[in-house]
CSV table of C-alpha atoms in Angstrom, one decimal:
chain,number,residue,atom,x,y,z
A,6,MET,CA,0.0,0.0,0.0
A,7,THR,CA,2.9,2.4,0.7
A,8,ALA,CA,4.3,1.7,-2.8
A,9,ALA,CA,1.0,2.4,-4.4
A,10,ALA,CA,0.6,5.7,-2.5
A,11,GLY,CA,4.1,6.6,-3.5
A,12,GLN,CA,3.4,5.9,-7.1
A,13,ALA,CA,0.3,7.9,-7.1
A,14,ALA,CA,2.1,10.9,-5.6
A,15,ALA,CA,4.9,10.6,-8.1
A,16,SER,CA,2.4,10.6,-11.0
A,17,ASP,CA,0.8,13.8,-9.7
A,18,THR,CA,4.2,15.6,-10.1
A,19,PRO,CA,5.0,16.9,-13.6
A,20,VAL,CA,8.1,15.5,-15.2
A,21,SER,CA,9.4,19.1,-15.8
A,22,THR,CA,8.0,22.2,-14.4
A,23,ALA,CA,7.6,25.1,-16.8
A,24,ARG,CA,9.5,28.3,-16.0
A,25,ALA,CA,7.6,31.3,-14.6
A,26,CYS,CA,6.8,34.2,-16.9
A,27,THR,CA,9.9,36.4,-17.4
A,28,VAL,CA,12.2,34.1,-15.5
A,29,ASN,CA,15.1,33.3,-17.9
A,30,ALA,CA,13.2,35.0,-20.7
A,31,PRO,CA,14.8,34.6,-24.1
A,32,ARG,CA,16.7,37.5,-25.8
A,33,PHE,CA,15.4,38.9,-29.1
A,34,THR,CA,16.8,41.0,-31.8
A,35,GLY,CA,14.1,42.7,-34.0
A,36,SER,CA,14.4,43.5,-37.7
A,37,PRO,CA,14.9,47.0,-38.9
A,38,GLY,CA,12.1,48.8,-40.7
A,39,THR,CA,12.5,50.6,-44.0
A,40,GLY,CA,10.4,53.8,-43.3
A,41,SER,CA,7.5,55.5,-41.5
A,42,ASN,CA,5.0,53.0,-42.9
A,43,ASP,CA,7.3,50.0,-42.2
A,44,PRO,CA,8.7,50.3,-38.6
A,45,ALA,CA,11.1,47.9,-37.0
A,46,PHE,CA,9.5,44.6,-35.9
A,47,TRP,CA,9.8,41.1,-34.3
A,48,PRO,CA,9.8,38.3,-35.2
A,49,ALA,CA,11.1,38.0,-38.8
A,50,ARG,CA,9.1,39.5,-41.6
A,51,GLY,CA,6.2,37.3,-42.7
A,52,THR,CA,6.2,35.3,-39.5
A,53,TYR,CA,4.5,35.6,-36.1
A,54,ALA,CA,4.8,34.3,-32.6
A,55,THR,CA,2.0,32.5,-30.7
A,56,THR,CA,1.2,33.3,-27.0
A,57,THR,CA,1.6,30.5,-24.4
A,58,THR,CA,0.0,29.5,-21.2
A,59,ARG,CA,3.1,30.8,-19.3
A,60,CYS,CA,2.2,34.5,-19.4
A,61,LYS,CA,-1.1,36.3,-19.6
A,62,ASP,CA,0.6,39.3,-21.1
A,63,ILE,CA,3.2,40.0,-23.8
A,64,ASN,CA,6.2,41.3,-21.8
A,65,LEU,CA,9.3,43.2,-23.1
A,66,LYS,CA,12.5,44.3,-21.3
A,67,LEU,CA,14.1,46.5,-23.9
A,68,ASP,CA,17.8,47.5,-24.1
A,69,ALA,CA,16.7,51.1,-25.1
A,70,SER,CA,13.5,53.0,-24.4
A,71,ARG,CA,11.0,52.6,-27.3
A,72,GLU,CA,7.4,52.9,-28.3
A,73,VAL,CA,5.9,49.6,-29.2
A,74,ARG,CA,2.6,48.2,-30.4
A,75,THR,CA,1.4,44.6,-30.8
A,76,CYS,CA,-0.5,43.3,-33.9
A,77,PHE,CA,-2.8,40.4,-33.6
A,78,LYS,CA,-4.1,37.9,-36.2
A,79,LYS,CA,-7.7,38.7,-36.9
A,80,GLY,CA,-9.4,36.7,-39.6
A,81,SER,CA,-7.3,37.1,-42.8
A,82,GLY,CA,-5.6,40.3,-41.6
A,83,TRP,CA,-4.0,41.9,-38.6
A,84,ASP,CA,-5.3,44.3,-36.0
A,85,CYS,CA,-2.7,46.5,-34.1
A,86,ASN,CA,-3.2,48.1,-30.7
A,87,GLY,CA,-2.0,51.6,-30.0
A,88,TRP,CA,1.6,52.7,-29.4
A,89,ARG,CA,2.8,52.5,-25.8
A,90,GLY,CA,6.2,53.7,-24.4
A,91,LEU,CA,8.4,51.2,-22.6
A,92,ALA,CA,11.4,52.2,-20.6
A,93,ALA,CA,14.8,50.6,-21.0
A,94,GLY,CA,16.0,48.0,-18.6
A,95,ARG,CA,12.8,47.1,-16.9
A,96,TRP,CA,9.8,44.9,-17.8
A,97,GLY,CA,6.9,46.5,-19.6
A,98,LEU,CA,3.7,45.4,-21.2
A,99,ALA,CA,3.4,45.3,-24.9
A,100,ALA,CA,-0.1,43.9,-24.6
A,101,THR,CA,-2.2,42.8,-21.6
A,102,ASP,CA,-4.7,39.9,-21.0
A,103,VAL,CA,-3.9,38.1,-24.2
A,104,LEU,CA,-5.6,34.8,-24.8
A,105,ASP,CA,-3.4,31.7,-25.1
A,106,ASN,CA,-2.5,30.5,-28.6
A,107,THR,CA,-3.0,34.0,-30.1
A,108,LYS,CA,-0.8,34.8,-33.1
A,109,PHE,CA,1.0,38.2,-32.9
A,110,PHE,CA,4.0,40.3,-33.9
A,111,VAL,CA,5.5,43.4,-32.3
A,112,GLN,CA,6.3,46.7,-34.0
A,113,PHE,CA,8.8,49.3,-32.7
A,114,LYS,CA,8.4,52.9,-33.6
A,115,GLY,CA,11.2,54.0,-36.0
A,116,THR,CA,13.4,51.9,-38.2
A,117,THR,CA,16.2,50.9,-35.8
A,118,ARG,CA,16.1,47.3,-34.7
A,119,ALA,CA,15.1,46.7,-31.1
A,120,THR,CA,16.8,44.3,-28.7
A,121,GLY,CA,16.1,43.0,-25.3
A,122,LEU,CA,14.1,40.2,-23.6
A,123,ILE,CA,10.6,39.0,-24.5
A,124,ASP,CA,8.2,36.6,-22.9
A,125,TYR,CA,4.6,35.7,-23.7
């Protein structure tokens, strides 16, 4: 009976625990834009990222202060939220309360590529 209880307890423990949001977040390097109608962005042109269950928001910790906006897949197109300023060196929200498995990309005002940490 002790072995069975021990086995049950072991099966209730996940094999690997997912990391918490923003803990050991990956670095990113955005792509440069080409002009006022084509700002810098992340991920690569023509691609998108998909939100996970780990974070309820899209979080950025930028190496330099920047205005950002997040664009979400909507039907056959994309819908972008408003620009918001994020300070360098601290976590900020690119978008809040985003549903899991939502397709998105981030734009950075200006044409200079952005760098920092991202988690979503």
